[in-house]
Amino acid sequence: MTRGQIEILLVEDNQDDVELTLHALRKENLANSIHVARDGEEALEFLFCGGQFSERSFDHPPRLVLLDLKLPKVDGMEVLKRLKADARTRTIPVVILTSSREERDLVSSYNLGVNSYIQKPVDFDQFRETVKTVGLYWLLINQAPVSEPAAHSAQGAAGAR
Amino acid sequence: MKTPPARSVIIQVVLLAGVLPWLLSLAAYFAFGSAQHVHERLHEGLELIGSCTALAVAMLLWLRSRQDKESPHLLWVAAALVAMGLVDAAHALAPSGVAWSWLRHGATLVGGVLFGLIWLPLPAFAIRRKQFFMLTVAALAIAGSLGIWWYPDILPAPWGPGGYTFAVKTVNVFGGLGFLAAALYFFRRYLRHPHPESLVFASQSLLFGVASLLFGYSHVWAADWWVWHGCRLLAYAVVLLAAYEFVIKLYQQIVRDGQELEARTVDLRRASLYARSLLEASLDPLVTISREGKITDVNEATETATGIPRDRLIGSDFSDYFTDPEKARQGYRLVFEERSVRDYPLAIRHASGQVMEVLYNASVFKNEAGEVEGVFAAARDITRRKQAEDEVRKLNRELEERVHRRTAQLHESEQRVRRKLESILSPEGDLGNLELADILDVPAVQAMAEDLYHLIPIPAAIIDLKGNFLVAVGLQEICSKFHRANPESCRNCIESDVHLTQGVAPGEFRSYKCKNNMWDVVTPILVAGEHLANLFTGQFFFADDPPDYESFRAQAKRYGFDEKEYLAALDKAPRLTREQLSATMSFFMKFAQLLSQMSYSSVKLARSMTETTRVNAQLEASVKELEAFTYSVSHDLRAPLRHISGFSKILTEEFGSSLPEDAQHHLHRIQEGTRRMGVLVDDLLNLARVGRRDLSMRITGLNSLVNEVIAELKPEMEGRNVEWRLADLPFVECDSGLMKQVLQNLLANALKFTRPRAQAIIEVGQQEQNGTTLIYVRDNGVGFSMKYADKLFGVFQRLHRPEDFEGTGVGLATVQRIIQKHGGRTWAEAELDKGAIFYFTIGTCEKSELKSKTAVAGDLS
């Protein structure tokens, strides 16, 4: 991983969902700056620069985490909890993207400080629209507190890989 | 205390030690004239006295300088006096001549120099270094004296024709200046600290100095020569005075020390006595034991505890006085290992054999050198405490036993109750566990039997199979006062009740003579085929069969009854004819059967009620389970659905143009299918959620909800002519989110099914019916046939083809579920092609003053 900074961390265990999400983001030129973690453990290693990601640095956190809830090993709620409990990762925006519409999941996610909670729409057009909106909102419109080189936009980063 | 010596004493001493020899020497000079041998003897005497005085004073000063670290000058003075004394002694003893003379001058020089050195700041020497210094000075003085004595030839002649030579004069002047310097030092010191001692030394130095300065100018054996000798003697006397004072002080010190020592000894003795009396005052046996385990000291309590006098205890082995000597020795070893032990239990054996339970506290004690000398041990008599503890323990044990017994009883009784309940409530329950008392309203039957007895005085009783009376009326004296009062005859009664009654079929009776020779009649009570009790009548005699008085007399004797009273009671027992008995028993048999049936019915009723409750709970649980299942299935269905939708869409978009038309059509159908299924799943999910959700009740205005829903339905109205007729609707207490879903479904349905109408009319209103407010939604749509009305609210139930009207068949099921949850009811009336009207009620409908003016939304169309 050289110049291409990771803008989005997608935490999703279902290969089909990964493919569809990447497809949706590809339209917006966002797909190249995505790292996909296939379970909660990998996501935590990526975020906390441990395990296979030990050469990563906290200076370049992803600008958005798309998090599924039902995940192998460490579930999404636990990932969220650990992320929001640590001062180094607390400011990274986390959007939960899940099939679950359980009231309980919603309440606990917001209690843990999630930035957004979105139920994956069944209709692909809607899904694509949702992913696009979320990506553009958090990467372009939203003002992040970190003073990292936010100057190069999502498009710029995508081309730099 | 001794007072310091008075001034007169000082004067006396000066006179005695100084002036007197000086005067004597002058007197001798004038008396003996030029008789030189007399001069020599006198001179020897004076010089020896002087040197001895010097040495004595030096020794005293030396002793003082060891104590008095504040006065370092004393060491110089002591050294000077030692040197002078020794050289003077040599001078006194030497024969007259050159050596003799030079020794005199040497003494002056050495003394003067050492006195003069007093000006040097002398550090407070350590005692060992002081000793070395003094010995060195003494050794040098002796060596110098002997050298001069033995080798006078190396010295020049001390005197010439004009008296002493210049060398002698110089030596004496030099020495004299040293003395004068010392005198100056001591005066200065006196002025700063006016202590008489400084004055003494100052005057001594002055005398020595003046004598030395002028000595060189005198002539041997001449009067002036003697005067200067006298001067020196006076100086010695003065020092002796100081020494005297010091000796006095020393003596006083010794006396004081002696007194102090005596006082301390007295204190010590008193303290020791106090300690001893404390030891003796202790009520606990105290003992000290040597390292070898022998008793070294005891107190009176120990004597009392052992019953052995002190002198026999001391020196004997301590372990001999315990019931368990080995354990005592172990404890003793433990004290040495641990330095102390606490509460070590032992038992002291008194000489009389009596045993005292004690707890020992013991620790080692040490001598002044810190070595362990032995063990000090104190015992505490715990015999009483032990007894009290035993007593408490015994009481506790009894209490525990009682509690245990009582708990067992309670447990047994609880088990019994539980078994009974199980027997009653479980359909398979064994009625053998039941007693009639458990299912029969005993007090009610007793009351009824009593009423009957007033009418027909025939005794009756219901007795269970264990011989317990459940119901009894008209019990005869012969029975209550005699047969059942005596334990032996009572056993006969019970045996008769239990054994002679077996094997009688229901609906039959048996009459028999009981073991106490009375007539009894019995008929059984059966519940569900179980023989639970018997109904008796008895304690009578047949009118045609009078009692055999002889046998009753024998019975009275056997059981110790009063014969007269017993026979009187016998006579009181009723006499019945056989017809009477037959009629009575016929009644009682029917009564028993009735009881049996009633009891059995009540058991069956109880059982069926329990069963109903259980089935209801199961039903409730299944409904919940079903809802949970629906929810999870719908939830899990969404993911693959999303994937199918996604990939088929991608296929269409990216490869659609290269696909044949058929394939494109099929793809389109796939997408349409997934879309419908998505809606279906979402609807199902919603229905399931309604079931799972707890209501959050709020007063809600239905009109505002209706308006919201109509606004949301706007896209559906695109290009259509719809007239909304909205009446004033009430405010109701409901879960507004769910109520909105109800209205959404009903209004959307109305909109959907009026689609074929050029002018759709949808009316939302309310009406009163039997005091309940009904809300209704009426449309002029396609309606439906009322023969399918019962299917309307079932899940997936549809009355139209999907090509005509789309839908999942879940909407109305959801409406019904929500209304049910609110405690209301929903139904529909319709006519095919004429339209439909859907009604619902809500548990608490109330009209409110707050209701807003209805915004008639007709213009929306």
mmCIF file of N, CA, C and O in Angstrom, chain B residues 689-733:
data_model
loop_
_atom_site.group_PDB
_atom_site.id
_atom_site.type_symbol
_atom_site.label_atom_id
_atom_site.label_comp_id
_atom_site.label_asym_id
_atom_site.label_seq_id
_atom_site.Cartn_x
_atom_site.Cartn_y
_atom_site.Cartn_z
ATOM 1 N N ARG B 689 -43.123 -7.936 13.658
ATOM 2 C CA ARG B 689 -42.677 -6.935 14.625
ATOM 3 C C ARG B 689 -43.837 -6.385 15.438
ATOM 4 O O ARG B 689 -43.708 -6.112 16.625
ATOM 5 N N VAL B 690 -44.970 -6.253 14.794
ATOM 6 C CA VAL B 690 -46.153 -5.772 15.515
ATOM 7 C C VAL B 690 -46.442 -6.701 16.690
ATOM 8 O O VAL B 690 -46.716 -6.262 17.803
ATOM 9 N N GLY B 691 -46.326 -8.011 16.423
ATOM 10 C CA GLY B 691 -46.607 -8.970 17.481
ATOM 11 C C GLY B 691 -45.604 -8.871 18.616
ATOM 12 O O GLY B 691 -45.961 -9.033 19.781
ATOM 13 N N ARG B 692 -44.362 -8.591 18.259
ATOM 14 C CA ARG B 692 -43.314 -8.604 19.280
ATOM 15 C C ARG B 692 -43.231 -7.302 20.065
ATOM 16 O O ARG B 692 -42.686 -7.262 21.155
ATOM 17 N N ARG B 693 -43.753 -6.267 19.464
ATOM 18 C CA ARG B 693 -43.497 -4.939 20.010
ATOM 19 C C ARG B 693 -44.398 -4.651 21.234
ATOM 20 O O ARG B 693 -45.552 -5.070 21.279
ATOM 21 N N ASP B 694 -43.840 -3.936 22.195
ATOM 22 C CA ASP B 694 -44.675 -3.451 23.301
ATOM 23 C C ASP B 694 -45.274 -2.113 22.874
ATOM 24 O O ASP B 694 -44.599 -1.299 22.258
ATOM 25 N N LEU B 695 -46.528 -1.920 23.201
ATOM 26 C CA LEU B 695 -47.193 -0.684 22.785
ATOM 27 C C LEU B 695 -46.688 0.489 23.607
ATOM 28 O O LEU B 695 -46.485 0.380 24.802
ATOM 29 N N SER B 696 -46.480 1.631 22.914
ATOM 30 C CA SER B 696 -46.200 2.839 23.701
ATOM 31 C C SER B 696 -47.376 3.773 23.473
ATOM 32 O O SER B 696 -47.532 4.399 22.439
ATOM 33 N N MET B 697 -48.251 3.779 24.469
ATOM 34 C CA MET B 697 -49.549 4.423 24.314
ATOM 35 C C MET B 697 -49.448 5.920 24.524
ATOM 36 O O MET B 697 -48.765 6.382 25.451
ATOM 37 N N ARG B 698 -50.126 6.655 23.626
ATOM 38 C CA ARG B 698 -50.150 8.123 23.722
ATOM 39 C C ARG B 698 -51.510 8.584 23.219
ATOM 40 O O ARG B 698 -52.111 7.951 22.364
ATOM 41 N N ILE B 699 -51.981 9.703 23.726
ATOM 42 C CA ILE B 699 -53.218 10.266 23.162
ATOM 43 C C ILE B 699 -52.873 10.834 21.785
ATOM 44 O O ILE B 699 -51.974 11.661 21.667
ATOM 45 N N THR B 700 -53.548 10.351 20.783
ATOM 46 C CA THR B 700 -53.206 10.746 19.412
ATOM 47 C C THR B 700 -54.474 11.170 18.681
ATOM 48 O O THR B 700 -55.505 10.491 18.765
ATOM 49 N N GLY B 701 -54.374 12.243 17.951
ATOM 50 C CA GLY B 701 -55.502 12.686 17.135
ATOM 51 C C GLY B 701 -55.510 11.917 15.817
ATOM 52 O O GLY B 701 -54.536 11.937 15.082
ATOM 53 N N LEU B 702 -56.633 11.205 15.554
ATOM 54 C CA LEU B 702 -56.656 10.363 14.357
ATOM 55 C C LEU B 702 -56.642 11.210 13.090
ATOM 56 O O LEU B 702 -56.112 10.807 12.070
ATOM 57 N N ASN B 703 -57.241 12.416 13.142
ATOM 58 C CA ASN B 703 -57.273 13.254 11.944
ATOM 59 C C ASN B 703 -55.878 13.596 11.440
ATOM 60 O O ASN B 703 -55.608 13.545 10.243
ATOM 61 N N SER B 704 -54.999 13.924 12.374
ATOM 62 C CA SER B 704 -53.663 14.301 11.933
ATOM 63 C C SER B 704 -52.952 13.090 11.327
ATOM 64 O O SER B 704 -52.236 13.214 10.333
ATOM 65 N N LEU B 705 -53.196 11.906 11.908
ATOM 66 C CA LEU B 705 -52.601 10.701 11.336
ATOM 67 C C LEU B 705 -53.116 10.485 9.905
ATOM 68 O O LEU B 705 -52.341 10.200 8.990
ATOM 69 N N VAL B 706 -54.434 10.637 9.742
ATOM 70 C CA VAL B 706 -55.042 10.428 8.423
ATOM 71 C C VAL B 706 -54.419 11.392 7.412
ATOM 72 O O VAL B 706 -54.054 11.011 6.302
ATOM 73 N N ASN B 707 -54.266 12.652 7.810
ATOM 74 C CA ASN B 707 -53.690 13.633 6.892
ATOM 75 C C ASN B 707 -52.263 13.278 6.508
ATOM 76 O O ASN B 707 -51.858 13.409 5.366
ATOM 77 N N GLU B 708 -51.501 12.826 7.486
ATOM 78 C CA GLU B 708 -50.122 12.410 7.191
ATOM 79 C C GLU B 708 -50.119 11.313 6.142
ATOM 80 O O GLU B 708 -49.350 11.334 5.175
ATOM 81 N N VAL B 709 -50.994 10.303 6.378
ATOM 82 C CA VAL B 709 -51.019 9.153 5.486
ATOM 83 C C VAL B 709 -51.419 9.579 4.070
ATOM 84 O O VAL B 709 -50.791 9.177 3.086
ATOM 85 N N ILE B 710 -52.418 10.453 3.980
ATOM 86 C CA ILE B 710 -52.879 10.891 2.656
ATOM 87 C C ILE B 710 -51.747 11.617 1.930
ATOM 88 O O ILE B 710 -51.512 11.407 0.741
ATOM 89 N N ALA B 711 -50.994 12.427 2.688
ATOM 90 C CA ALA B 711 -49.875 13.141 2.074
ATOM 91 C C ALA B 711 -48.866 12.150 1.517
ATOM 92 O O ALA B 711 -48.325 12.337 0.419
ATOM 93 N N GLU B 712 -48.628 11.077 2.256
ATOM 94 C CA GLU B 712 -47.652 10.089 1.793
ATOM 95 C C GLU B 712 -48.169 9.307 0.579
ATOM 96 O O GLU B 712 -47.374 8.754 -0.178
ATOM 97 N N LEU B 713 -49.470 9.223 0.459
ATOM 98 C CA LEU B 713 -50.045 8.434 -0.634
ATOM 99 C C LEU B 713 -50.129 9.236 -1.949
ATOM 100 O O LEU B 713 -50.587 8.725 -2.958
ATOM 101 N N LYS B 714 -49.704 10.459 -1.876
ATOM 102 C CA LYS B 714 -49.818 11.352 -3.025
ATOM 103 C C LYS B 714 -49.330 10.729 -4.327
ATOM 104 O O LYS B 714 -50.010 10.837 -5.360
ATOM 105 N N PRO B 715 -48.169 10.062 -4.350
ATOM 106 C CA PRO B 715 -47.711 9.480 -5.625
ATOM 107 C C PRO B 715 -48.726 8.507 -6.217
ATOM 108 O O PRO B 715 -48.855 8.427 -7.450
ATOM 109 N N GLU B 716 -49.472 7.807 -5.386
ATOM 110 C CA GLU B 716 -50.449 6.828 -5.868
ATOM 111 C C GLU B 716 -51.641 7.540 -6.548
ATOM 112 O O GLU B 716 -52.379 6.941 -7.316
ATOM 113 N N MET B 717 -51.823 8.809 -6.168
ATOM 114 C CA MET B 717 -53.009 9.523 -6.664
ATOM 115 C C MET B 717 -52.721 10.234 -7.975
ATOM 116 O O MET B 717 -53.618 10.847 -8.543
ATOM 117 N N GLU B 718 -51.451 10.132 -8.376
ATOM 118 C CA GLU B 718 -51.019 10.795 -9.606
ATOM 119 C C GLU B 718 -51.982 10.467 -10.758
ATOM 120 O O GLU B 718 -52.212 9.301 -11.066
ATOM 121 N N GLY B 719 -52.575 11.495 -11.355
ATOM 122 C CA GLY B 719 -53.429 11.283 -12.525
ATOM 123 C C GLY B 719 -54.786 10.678 -12.223
ATOM 124 O O GLY B 719 -55.442 10.128 -13.088
ATOM 125 N N ARG B 720 -55.168 10.691 -10.957
ATOM 126 C CA ARG B 720 -56.458 10.089 -10.600
ATOM 127 C C ARG B 720 -57.357 11.142 -9.979
ATOM 128 O O ARG B 720 -56.903 12.147 -9.439
ATOM 129 N N ASN B 721 -58.632 10.845 -10.030
ATOM 130 C CA ASN B 721 -59.597 11.751 -9.450
ATOM 131 C C ASN B 721 -60.128 11.122 -8.164
ATOM 132 O O ASN B 721 -60.923 10.195 -8.188
ATOM 133 N N VAL B 722 -59.624 11.609 -7.034
ATOM 134 C CA VAL B 722 -59.976 10.995 -5.749
ATOM 135 C C VAL B 722 -60.644 12.035 -4.865
ATOM 136 O O VAL B 722 -60.113 13.144 -4.706
ATOM 137 N N GLU B 723 -61.772 11.673 -4.296
ATOM 138 C CA GLU B 723 -62.422 12.585 -3.364
ATOM 139 C C GLU B 723 -62.317 11.993 -1.971
ATOM 140 O O GLU B 723 -62.760 10.874 -1.709
ATOM 141 N N TRP B 724 -61.692 12.730 -1.091
ATOM 142 C CA TRP B 724 -61.555 12.281 0.302
ATOM 143 C C TRP B 724 -62.645 12.940 1.123
ATOM 144 O O TRP B 724 -62.794 14.145 1.090
ATOM 145 N N ARG B 725 -63.415 12.139 1.811
ATOM 146 C CA ARG B 725 -64.407 12.707 2.719
ATOM 147 C C ARG B 725 -63.983 12.351 4.139
ATOM 148 O O ARG B 725 -64.128 11.208 4.573
ATOM 149 N N LEU B 726 -63.476 13.395 4.815
ATOM 150 C CA LEU B 726 -62.939 13.114 6.151
ATOM 151 C C LEU B 726 -63.826 13.733 7.209
ATOM 152 O O LEU B 726 -64.092 14.940 7.173
ATOM 153 N N ALA B 727 -64.305 12.923 8.126
ATOM 154 C CA ALA B 727 -65.139 13.436 9.217
ATOM 155 C C ALA B 727 -64.232 13.818 10.395
ATOM 156 O O ALA B 727 -63.032 13.581 10.368
ATOM 157 N N ASP B 728 -64.846 14.429 11.399
ATOM 158 C CA ASP B 728 -64.104 14.683 12.645
ATOM 159 C C ASP B 728 -63.857 13.353 13.322
ATOM 160 O O ASP B 728 -64.777 12.615 13.629
ATOM 161 N N LEU B 729 -62.600 13.057 13.563
ATOM 162 C CA LEU B 729 -62.259 11.780 14.205
ATOM 163 C C LEU B 729 -61.833 12.051 15.644
ATOM 164 O O LEU B 729 -61.342 13.140 15.949
ATOM 165 N N PRO B 730 -61.973 11.070 16.500
ATOM 166 C CA PRO B 730 -61.647 11.312 17.915
ATOM 167 C C PRO B 730 -60.134 11.267 18.180
ATOM 168 O O PRO B 730 -59.372 10.832 17.334
ATOM 169 N N PHE B 731 -59.819 11.732 19.363
ATOM 170 C CA PHE B 731 -58.460 11.506 19.903
ATOM 171 C C PHE B 731 -58.509 10.173 20.629
ATOM 172 O O PHE B 731 -59.451 9.903 21.366
ATOM 173 N N VAL B 732 -57.544 9.331 20.386
ATOM 174 C CA VAL B 732 -57.572 8.016 21.050
ATOM 175 C C VAL B 732 -56.215 7.757 21.700
ATOM 176 O O VAL B 732 -55.193 8.304 21.278
ATOM 177 N N GLU B 733 -56.261 6.898 22.718
ATOM 178 C CA GLU B 733 -55.006 6.508 23.356
ATOM 179 C C GLU B 733 -54.517 5.272 22.609
ATOM 180 O O GLU B 733 -55.167 4.225 22.636
#
